[in-house]
Structures are given as C-alpha cells and as structure tokens.
PDB file of C-alpha atoms in Angstrom:
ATOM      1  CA  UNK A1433     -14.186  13.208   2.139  1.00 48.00           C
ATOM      2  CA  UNK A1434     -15.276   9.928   2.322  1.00 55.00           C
ATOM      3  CA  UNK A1435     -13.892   6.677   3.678  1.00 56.00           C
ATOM      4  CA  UNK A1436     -16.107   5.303   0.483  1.00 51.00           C
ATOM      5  CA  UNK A1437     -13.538   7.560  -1.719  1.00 60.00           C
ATOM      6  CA  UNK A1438     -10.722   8.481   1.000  1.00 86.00           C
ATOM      7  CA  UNK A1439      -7.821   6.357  -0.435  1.00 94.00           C
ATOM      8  CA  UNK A1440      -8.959   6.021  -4.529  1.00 94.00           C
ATOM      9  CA  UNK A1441      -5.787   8.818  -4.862  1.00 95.00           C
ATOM     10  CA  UNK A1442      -3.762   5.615  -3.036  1.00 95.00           C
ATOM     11  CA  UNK A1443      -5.035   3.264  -5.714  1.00 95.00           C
ATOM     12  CA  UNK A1444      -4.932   5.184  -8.927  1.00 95.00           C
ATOM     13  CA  UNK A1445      -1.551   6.926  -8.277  1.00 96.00           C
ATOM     14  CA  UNK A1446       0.366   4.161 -10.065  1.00 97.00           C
ATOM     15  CA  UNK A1447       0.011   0.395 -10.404  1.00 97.00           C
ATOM     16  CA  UNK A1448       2.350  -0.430  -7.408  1.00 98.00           C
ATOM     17  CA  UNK A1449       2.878   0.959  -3.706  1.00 98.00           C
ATOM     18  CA  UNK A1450       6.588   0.104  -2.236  1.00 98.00           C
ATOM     19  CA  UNK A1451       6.472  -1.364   0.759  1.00 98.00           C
ATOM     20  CA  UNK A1452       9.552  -0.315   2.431  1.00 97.00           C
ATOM     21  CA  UNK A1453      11.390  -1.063   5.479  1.00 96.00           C
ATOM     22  CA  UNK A1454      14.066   1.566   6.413  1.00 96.00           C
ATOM     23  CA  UNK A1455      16.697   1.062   9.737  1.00 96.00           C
ATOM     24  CA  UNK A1456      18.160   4.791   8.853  1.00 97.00           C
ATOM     25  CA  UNK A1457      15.925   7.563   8.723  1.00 98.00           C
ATOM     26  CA  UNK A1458      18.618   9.787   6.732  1.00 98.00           C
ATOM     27  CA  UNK A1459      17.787   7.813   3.593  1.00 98.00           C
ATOM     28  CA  UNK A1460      14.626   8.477   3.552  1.00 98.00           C
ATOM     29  CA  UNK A1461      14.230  11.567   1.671  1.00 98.00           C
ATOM     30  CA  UNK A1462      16.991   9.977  -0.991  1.00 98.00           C
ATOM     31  CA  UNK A1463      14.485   7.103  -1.606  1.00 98.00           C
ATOM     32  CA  UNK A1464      11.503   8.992  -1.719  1.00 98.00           C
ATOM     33  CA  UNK A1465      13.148  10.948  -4.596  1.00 98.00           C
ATOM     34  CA  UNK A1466      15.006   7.773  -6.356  1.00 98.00           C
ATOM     35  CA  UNK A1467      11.190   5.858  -6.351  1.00 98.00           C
ATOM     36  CA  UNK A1468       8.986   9.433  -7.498  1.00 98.00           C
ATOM     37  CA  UNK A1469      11.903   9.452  -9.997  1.00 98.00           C
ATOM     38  CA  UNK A1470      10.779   6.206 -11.326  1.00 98.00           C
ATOM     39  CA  UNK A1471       6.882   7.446 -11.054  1.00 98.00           C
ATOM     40  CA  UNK A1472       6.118   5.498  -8.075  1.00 98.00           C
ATOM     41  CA  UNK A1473       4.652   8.170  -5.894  1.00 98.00           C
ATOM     42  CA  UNK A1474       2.560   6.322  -3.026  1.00 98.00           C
ATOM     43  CA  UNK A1475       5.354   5.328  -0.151  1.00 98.00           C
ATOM     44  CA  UNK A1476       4.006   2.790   2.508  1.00 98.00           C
ATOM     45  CA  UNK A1477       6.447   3.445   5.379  1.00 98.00           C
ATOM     46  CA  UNK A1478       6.100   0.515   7.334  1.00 97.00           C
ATOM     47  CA  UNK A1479       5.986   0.951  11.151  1.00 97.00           C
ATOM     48  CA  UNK A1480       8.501  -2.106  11.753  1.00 94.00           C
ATOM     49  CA  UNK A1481      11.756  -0.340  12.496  1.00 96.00           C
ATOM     50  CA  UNK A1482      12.237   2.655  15.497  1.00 97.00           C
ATOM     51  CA  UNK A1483      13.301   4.661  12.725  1.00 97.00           C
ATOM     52  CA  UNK A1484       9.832   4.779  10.719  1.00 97.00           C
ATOM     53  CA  UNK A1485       8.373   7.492  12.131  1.00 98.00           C
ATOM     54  CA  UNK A1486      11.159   9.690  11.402  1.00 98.00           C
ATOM     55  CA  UNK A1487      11.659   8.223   7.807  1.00 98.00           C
ATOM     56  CA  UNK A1488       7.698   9.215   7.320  1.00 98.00           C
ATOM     57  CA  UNK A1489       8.349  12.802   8.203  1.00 98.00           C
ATOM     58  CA  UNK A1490      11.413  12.672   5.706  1.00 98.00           C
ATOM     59  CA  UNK A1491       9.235  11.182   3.037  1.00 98.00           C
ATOM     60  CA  UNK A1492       6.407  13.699   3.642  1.00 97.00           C
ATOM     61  CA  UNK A1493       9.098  17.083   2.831  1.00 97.00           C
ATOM     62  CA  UNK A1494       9.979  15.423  -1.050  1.00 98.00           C
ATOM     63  CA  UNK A1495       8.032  17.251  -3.737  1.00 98.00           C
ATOM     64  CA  UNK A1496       5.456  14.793  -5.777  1.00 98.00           C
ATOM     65  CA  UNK A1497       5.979  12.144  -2.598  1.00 98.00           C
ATOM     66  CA  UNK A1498       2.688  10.549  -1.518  1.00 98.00           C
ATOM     67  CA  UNK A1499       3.820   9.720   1.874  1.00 98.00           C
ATOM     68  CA  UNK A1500       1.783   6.626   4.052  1.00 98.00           C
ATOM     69  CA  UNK A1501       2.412   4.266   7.161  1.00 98.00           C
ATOM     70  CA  UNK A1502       1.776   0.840   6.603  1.00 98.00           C
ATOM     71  CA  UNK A1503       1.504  -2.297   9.727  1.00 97.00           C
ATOM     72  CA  UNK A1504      -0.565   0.243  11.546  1.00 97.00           C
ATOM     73  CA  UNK A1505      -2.365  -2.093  14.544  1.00 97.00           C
ATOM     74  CA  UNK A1506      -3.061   1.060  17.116  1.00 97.00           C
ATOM     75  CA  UNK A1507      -4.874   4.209  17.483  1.00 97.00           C
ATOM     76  CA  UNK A1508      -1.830   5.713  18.592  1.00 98.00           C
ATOM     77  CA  UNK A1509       0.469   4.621  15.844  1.00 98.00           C
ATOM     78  CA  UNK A1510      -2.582   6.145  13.298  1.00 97.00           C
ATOM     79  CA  UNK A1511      -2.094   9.835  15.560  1.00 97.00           C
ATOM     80  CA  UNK A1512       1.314   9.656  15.718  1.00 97.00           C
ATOM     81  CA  UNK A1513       1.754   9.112  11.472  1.00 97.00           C
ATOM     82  CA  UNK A1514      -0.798  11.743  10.879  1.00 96.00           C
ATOM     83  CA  UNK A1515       1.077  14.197  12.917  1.00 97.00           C
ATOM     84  CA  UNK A1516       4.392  12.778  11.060  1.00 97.00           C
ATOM     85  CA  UNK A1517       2.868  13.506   7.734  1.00 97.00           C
ATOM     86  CA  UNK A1518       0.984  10.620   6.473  1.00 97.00           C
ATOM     87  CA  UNK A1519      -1.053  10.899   3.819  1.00 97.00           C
ATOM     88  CA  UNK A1520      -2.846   7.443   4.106  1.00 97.00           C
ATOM     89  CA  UNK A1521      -2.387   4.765   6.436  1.00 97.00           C
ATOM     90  CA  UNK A1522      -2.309   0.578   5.763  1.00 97.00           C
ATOM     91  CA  UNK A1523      -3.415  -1.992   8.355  1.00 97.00           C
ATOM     92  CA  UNK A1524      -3.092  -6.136   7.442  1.00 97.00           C
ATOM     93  CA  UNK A1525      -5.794  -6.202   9.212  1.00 97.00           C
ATOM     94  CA  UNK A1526      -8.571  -3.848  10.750  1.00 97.00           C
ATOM     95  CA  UNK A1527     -10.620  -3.188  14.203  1.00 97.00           C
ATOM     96  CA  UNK A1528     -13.481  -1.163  14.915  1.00 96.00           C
ATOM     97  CA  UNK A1529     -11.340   1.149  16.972  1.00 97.00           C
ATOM     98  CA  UNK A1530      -8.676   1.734  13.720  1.00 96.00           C
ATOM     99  CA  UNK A1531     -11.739   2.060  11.910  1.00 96.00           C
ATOM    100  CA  UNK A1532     -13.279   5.259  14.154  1.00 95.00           C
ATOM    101  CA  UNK A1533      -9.779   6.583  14.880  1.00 95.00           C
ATOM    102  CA  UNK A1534      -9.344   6.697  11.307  1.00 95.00           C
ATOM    103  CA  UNK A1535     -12.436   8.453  10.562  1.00 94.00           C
ATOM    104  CA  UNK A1536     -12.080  10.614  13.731  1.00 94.00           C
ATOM    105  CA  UNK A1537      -8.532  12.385  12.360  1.00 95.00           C
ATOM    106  CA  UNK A1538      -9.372  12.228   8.608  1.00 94.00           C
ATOM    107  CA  UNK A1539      -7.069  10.056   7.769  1.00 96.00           C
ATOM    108  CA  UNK A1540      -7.448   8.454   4.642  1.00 96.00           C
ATOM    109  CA  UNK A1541      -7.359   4.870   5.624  1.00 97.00           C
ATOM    110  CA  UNK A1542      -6.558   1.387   4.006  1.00 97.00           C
ATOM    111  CA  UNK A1543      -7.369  -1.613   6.378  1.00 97.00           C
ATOM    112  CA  UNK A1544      -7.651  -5.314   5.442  1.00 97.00           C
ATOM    113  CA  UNK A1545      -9.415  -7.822   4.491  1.00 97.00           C
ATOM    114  CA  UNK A1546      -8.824 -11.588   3.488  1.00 97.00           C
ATOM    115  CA  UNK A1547     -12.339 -13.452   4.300  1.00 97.00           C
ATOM    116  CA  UNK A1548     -15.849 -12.429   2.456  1.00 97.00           C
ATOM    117  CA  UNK A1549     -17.407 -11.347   6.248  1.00 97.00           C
ATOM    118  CA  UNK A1550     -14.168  -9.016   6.482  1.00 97.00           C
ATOM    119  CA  UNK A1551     -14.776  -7.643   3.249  1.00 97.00           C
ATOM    120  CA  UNK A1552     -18.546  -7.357   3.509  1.00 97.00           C
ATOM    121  CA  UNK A1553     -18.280  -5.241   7.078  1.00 96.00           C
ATOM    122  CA  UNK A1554     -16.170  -3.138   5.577  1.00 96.00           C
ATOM    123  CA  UNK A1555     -18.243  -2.341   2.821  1.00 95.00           C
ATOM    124  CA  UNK A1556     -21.192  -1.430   5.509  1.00 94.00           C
ATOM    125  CA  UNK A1557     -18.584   0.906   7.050  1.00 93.00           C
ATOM    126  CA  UNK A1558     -18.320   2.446   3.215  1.00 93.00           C
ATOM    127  CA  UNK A1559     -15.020   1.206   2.010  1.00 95.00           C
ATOM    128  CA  UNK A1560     -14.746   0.403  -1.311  1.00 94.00           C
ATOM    129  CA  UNK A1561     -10.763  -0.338  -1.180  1.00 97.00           C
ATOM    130  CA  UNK A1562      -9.182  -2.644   1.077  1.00 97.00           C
ATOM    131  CA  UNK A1563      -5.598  -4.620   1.301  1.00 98.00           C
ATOM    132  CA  UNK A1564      -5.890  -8.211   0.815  1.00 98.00           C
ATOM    133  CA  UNK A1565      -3.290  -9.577   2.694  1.00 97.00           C
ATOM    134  CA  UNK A1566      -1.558 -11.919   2.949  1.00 97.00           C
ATOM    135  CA  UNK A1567      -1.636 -12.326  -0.836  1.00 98.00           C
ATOM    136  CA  UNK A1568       0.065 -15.100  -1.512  1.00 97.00           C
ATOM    137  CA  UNK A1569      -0.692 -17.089   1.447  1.00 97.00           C
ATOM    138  CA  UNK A1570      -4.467 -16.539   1.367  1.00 97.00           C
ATOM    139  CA  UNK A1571      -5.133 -18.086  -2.187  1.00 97.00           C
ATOM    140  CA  UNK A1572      -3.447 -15.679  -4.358  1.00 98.00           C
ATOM    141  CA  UNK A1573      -4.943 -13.859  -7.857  1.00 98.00           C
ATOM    142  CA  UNK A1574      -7.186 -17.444  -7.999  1.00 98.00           C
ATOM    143  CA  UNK A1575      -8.555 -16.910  -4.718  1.00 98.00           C
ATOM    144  CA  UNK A1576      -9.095 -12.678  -4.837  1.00 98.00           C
ATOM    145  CA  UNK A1577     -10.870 -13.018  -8.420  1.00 97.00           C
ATOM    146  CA  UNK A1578     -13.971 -14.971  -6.894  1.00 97.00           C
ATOM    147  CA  UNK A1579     -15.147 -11.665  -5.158  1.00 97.00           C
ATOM    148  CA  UNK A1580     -15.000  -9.440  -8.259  1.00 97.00           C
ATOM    149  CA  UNK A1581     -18.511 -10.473  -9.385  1.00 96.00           C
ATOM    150  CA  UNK A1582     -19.654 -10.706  -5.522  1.00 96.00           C
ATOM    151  CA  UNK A1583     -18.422  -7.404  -4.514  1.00 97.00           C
ATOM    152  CA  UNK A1584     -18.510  -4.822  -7.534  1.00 95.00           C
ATOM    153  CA  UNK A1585     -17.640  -2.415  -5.542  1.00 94.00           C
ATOM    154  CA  UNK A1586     -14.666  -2.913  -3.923  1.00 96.00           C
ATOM    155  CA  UNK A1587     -11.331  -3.139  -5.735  1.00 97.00           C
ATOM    156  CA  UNK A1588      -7.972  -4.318  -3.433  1.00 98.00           C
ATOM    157  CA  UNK A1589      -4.870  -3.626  -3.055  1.00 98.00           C
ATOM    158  CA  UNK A1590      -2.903  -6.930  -2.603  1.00 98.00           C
ATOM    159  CA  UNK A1591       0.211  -7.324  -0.598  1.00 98.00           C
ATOM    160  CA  UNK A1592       2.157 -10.360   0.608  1.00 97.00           C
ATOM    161  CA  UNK A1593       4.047 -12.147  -1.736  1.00 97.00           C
ATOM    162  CA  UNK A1594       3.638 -10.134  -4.441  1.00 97.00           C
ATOM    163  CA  UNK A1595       6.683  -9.639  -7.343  1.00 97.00           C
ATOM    164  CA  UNK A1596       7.781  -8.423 -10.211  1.00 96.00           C
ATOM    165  CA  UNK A1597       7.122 -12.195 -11.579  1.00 96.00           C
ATOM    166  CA  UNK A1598       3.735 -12.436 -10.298  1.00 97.00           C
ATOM    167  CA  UNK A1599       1.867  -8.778 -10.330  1.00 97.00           C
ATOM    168  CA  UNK A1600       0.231  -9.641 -13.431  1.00 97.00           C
ATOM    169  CA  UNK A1601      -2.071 -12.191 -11.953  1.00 97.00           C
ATOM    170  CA  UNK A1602      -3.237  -9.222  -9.547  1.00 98.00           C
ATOM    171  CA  UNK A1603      -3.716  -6.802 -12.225  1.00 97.00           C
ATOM    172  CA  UNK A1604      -5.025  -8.496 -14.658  1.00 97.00           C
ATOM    173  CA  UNK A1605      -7.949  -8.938 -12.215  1.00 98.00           C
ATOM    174  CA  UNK A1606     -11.235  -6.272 -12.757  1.00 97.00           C
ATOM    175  CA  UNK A1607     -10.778  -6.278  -8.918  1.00 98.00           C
ATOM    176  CA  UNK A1608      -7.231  -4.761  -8.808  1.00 98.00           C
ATOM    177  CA  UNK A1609      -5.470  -1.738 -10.092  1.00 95.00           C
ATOM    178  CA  UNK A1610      -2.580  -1.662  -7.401  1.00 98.00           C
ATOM    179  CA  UNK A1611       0.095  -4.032  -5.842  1.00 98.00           C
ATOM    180  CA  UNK A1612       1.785  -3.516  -2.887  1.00 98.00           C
ATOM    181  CA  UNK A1613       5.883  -4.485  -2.737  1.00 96.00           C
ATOM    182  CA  UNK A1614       9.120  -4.712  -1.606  1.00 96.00           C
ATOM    183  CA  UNK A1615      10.749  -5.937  -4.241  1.00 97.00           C
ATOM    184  CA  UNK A1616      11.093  -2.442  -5.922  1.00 98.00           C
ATOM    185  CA  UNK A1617      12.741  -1.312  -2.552  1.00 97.00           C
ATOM    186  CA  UNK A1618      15.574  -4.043  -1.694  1.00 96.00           C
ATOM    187  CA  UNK A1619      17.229  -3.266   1.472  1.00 94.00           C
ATOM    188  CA  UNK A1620      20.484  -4.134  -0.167  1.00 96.00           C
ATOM    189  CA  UNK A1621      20.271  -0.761  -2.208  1.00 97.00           C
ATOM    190  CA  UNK A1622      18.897   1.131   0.554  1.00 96.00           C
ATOM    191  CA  UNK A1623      22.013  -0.274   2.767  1.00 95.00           C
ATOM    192  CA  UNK A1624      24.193   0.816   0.284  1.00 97.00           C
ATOM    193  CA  UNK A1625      22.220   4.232  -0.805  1.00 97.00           C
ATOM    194  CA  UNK A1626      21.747   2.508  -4.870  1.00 98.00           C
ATOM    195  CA  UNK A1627      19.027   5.099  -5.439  1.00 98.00           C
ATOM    196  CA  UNK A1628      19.458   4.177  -9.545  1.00 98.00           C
ATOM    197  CA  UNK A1629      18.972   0.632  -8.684  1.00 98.00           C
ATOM    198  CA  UNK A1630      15.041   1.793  -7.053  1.00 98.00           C
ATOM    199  CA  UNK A1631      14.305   4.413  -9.866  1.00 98.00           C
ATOM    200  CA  UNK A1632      15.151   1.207 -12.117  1.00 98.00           C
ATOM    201  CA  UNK A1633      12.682  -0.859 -10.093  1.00 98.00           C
ATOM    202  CA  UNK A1634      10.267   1.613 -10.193  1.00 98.00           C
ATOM    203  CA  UNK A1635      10.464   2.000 -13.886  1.00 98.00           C
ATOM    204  CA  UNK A1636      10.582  -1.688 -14.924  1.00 97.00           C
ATOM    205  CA  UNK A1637       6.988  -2.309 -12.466  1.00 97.00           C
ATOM    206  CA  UNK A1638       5.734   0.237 -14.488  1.00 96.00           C
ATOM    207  CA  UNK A1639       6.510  -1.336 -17.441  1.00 96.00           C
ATOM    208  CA  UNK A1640       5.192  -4.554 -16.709  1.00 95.00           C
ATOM    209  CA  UNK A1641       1.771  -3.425 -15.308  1.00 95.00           C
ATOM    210  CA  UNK A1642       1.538  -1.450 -18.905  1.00 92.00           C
ATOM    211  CA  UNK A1643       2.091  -4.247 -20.618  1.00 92.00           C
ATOM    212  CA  UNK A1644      -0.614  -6.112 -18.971  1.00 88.00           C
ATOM    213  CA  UNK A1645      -3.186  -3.638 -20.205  1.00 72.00           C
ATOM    214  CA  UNK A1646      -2.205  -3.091 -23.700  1.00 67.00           C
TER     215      UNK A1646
END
C-alpha cells in the first residue's frame, strides 16, 4: 500500500477521531468499546501518559476498534506502537526520519502539516492526508480553506482546538472529512469509567457532522 492511500481507511472511517489521553491502561478496552459503540471506530492513543502503550495494546484486542498512536516524535515510539498494535500512527508534526521509519515498517502514517512548504513536501513524498495542527491556533477553518483550490489533492485531518461547537467549520470544508478530538473523550468520564457518557459523545459528533451534509 501506499503512503499516497495508507491512512484514507483513517479518514473515511467516521467524521471524527478521539483524541484520548488515558493514566490507567485497564480502561482502555472499556473505552474502546463505549466509543465503537457510538460508531467512532478510529482511536488516537496519544503517547503522553506511561500508560499509552499498554492502553494501545488494550485498544487493539476490541472487535471493530481501529486502534492508532498519536504525538508520535521518534522512530522508536513508531516501532514500539506497531509492535503494540497500531493501526496508524499521528505526528503534529513530521521529519524525514518519521517519514522513512514509517514507510520502512508499513505503518500507515499521518504526519503534519500547518505551512504550504510543509504541505507541498509532503505531497512529493505522496501523501495526500495530513493533520493540520494546531487547528485553532494556526488560523482555523478560514485559514485551512485557502489550500483546497491550491492543493486538490490533499484533504486534512484537523486537530487542536477543535469541538463539538466548532467541527462544522472543518467539515464543511471540500478539504476535510475528519476532525480530531477530545471532547468526545473527557477525562472526567474516563476517571470515573462513564462509558454511556462517551457512546453519547460519540453519537451526538455523529449527528452533527450529518447534519452538516444534508
């Protein structure tokens, strides 16, 4: 496969990818279930807690789980996910070292981008979808729209900022067909294992991004 069509199962699997932040690894496979349940599938794990890596593996063993590691910035944190389970991997940013270790394990890979030259090498190297972050801080949905007519090609997945309040302006851009979140994974329900309260989440994002489209 390639990196020009590795991660398109990343961005068409549903209109948002939590972004979640877990301190206990024995919730993980509850969470996984609670945000499938609400048809959220894609995961992003993000490699900001010692328990990640264990929380991945977790993630990886639920049925109809798209498992991924997100705040990847090392070649060794890319190995160790794809031995963990990951099905795709996020970067805020990108080198040419994540690129190649990327490519070199088959790793589906989703590295970003927030200036035209960062965009434009990438689309040398074949991508075609990159995370635009930060979102919110870089110009937002006003700033990300002036590159849909530049590059045709690429469509992003936008992270940073990004709510249930605001997720329209991203995907109501030809540019966009995903957001990336926390809000549908609170770390107040996590703390307190409200798996209802994420399938809810999950469900209302849905929702919304439907409505944006009909």
């Amino acid at each position: 496969m390639s990196q020009a069509t590795a991660t398109d199962f990343v961005i068409d699997a549903a209109p948002v990818i939590p972004v979640v932040v877990i301190e206990d690894a024995s919730k993980a496979a509850d969470l996984a279930k609670a945000l499938v349940a609400g048809g959220l599938p894609c995961i992003e794990i993000t490699l900001r807690t010692a328990a990640a890596m264990d929380a991945l593996e977790a993630v990886a063993s639920v049925e109809g789980a798209i498992p991924g590691v997100g705040t990847v910035v090392s070649p060794q944190q890319l190995e160790a996910a794809k031995q963990a389970g990951a099905q795709f991997a996020v970067s805020p940013g990108h080198t040419t070292t994540l690129l190649d270790t990327a490519d070199a394990l088959g790793l589906p890979y989703l590295p970003g981008a927030a200036t035209p030259a960062e965009m434009q090498g990438l689309m040398e190297r074949g991508y075609k979808n990159l995370k635009f972050f930060p979102a919110e801080a870089s110009g937002g949905a006003a700033y990300l729209k002036n590159f849909a007519s530049v590059f045709k090609t690429i469509r992003f997945c936008p992270t940073g900022g990004v709510s249930l309040k605001n997720m329209h302006e991203y995907l109501s851009l030809p540019n966009v067909d995903v957001v990336g979140g926390s809000w549908v994974c609170p770390k107040s329900a996590v703390e307190t294992s409200n798996w209802d309260e994420l399938t809810t989440l999950a469900k209302e994002a849905i929702k919304a991004a439907h409505a944006i489209n009909a």
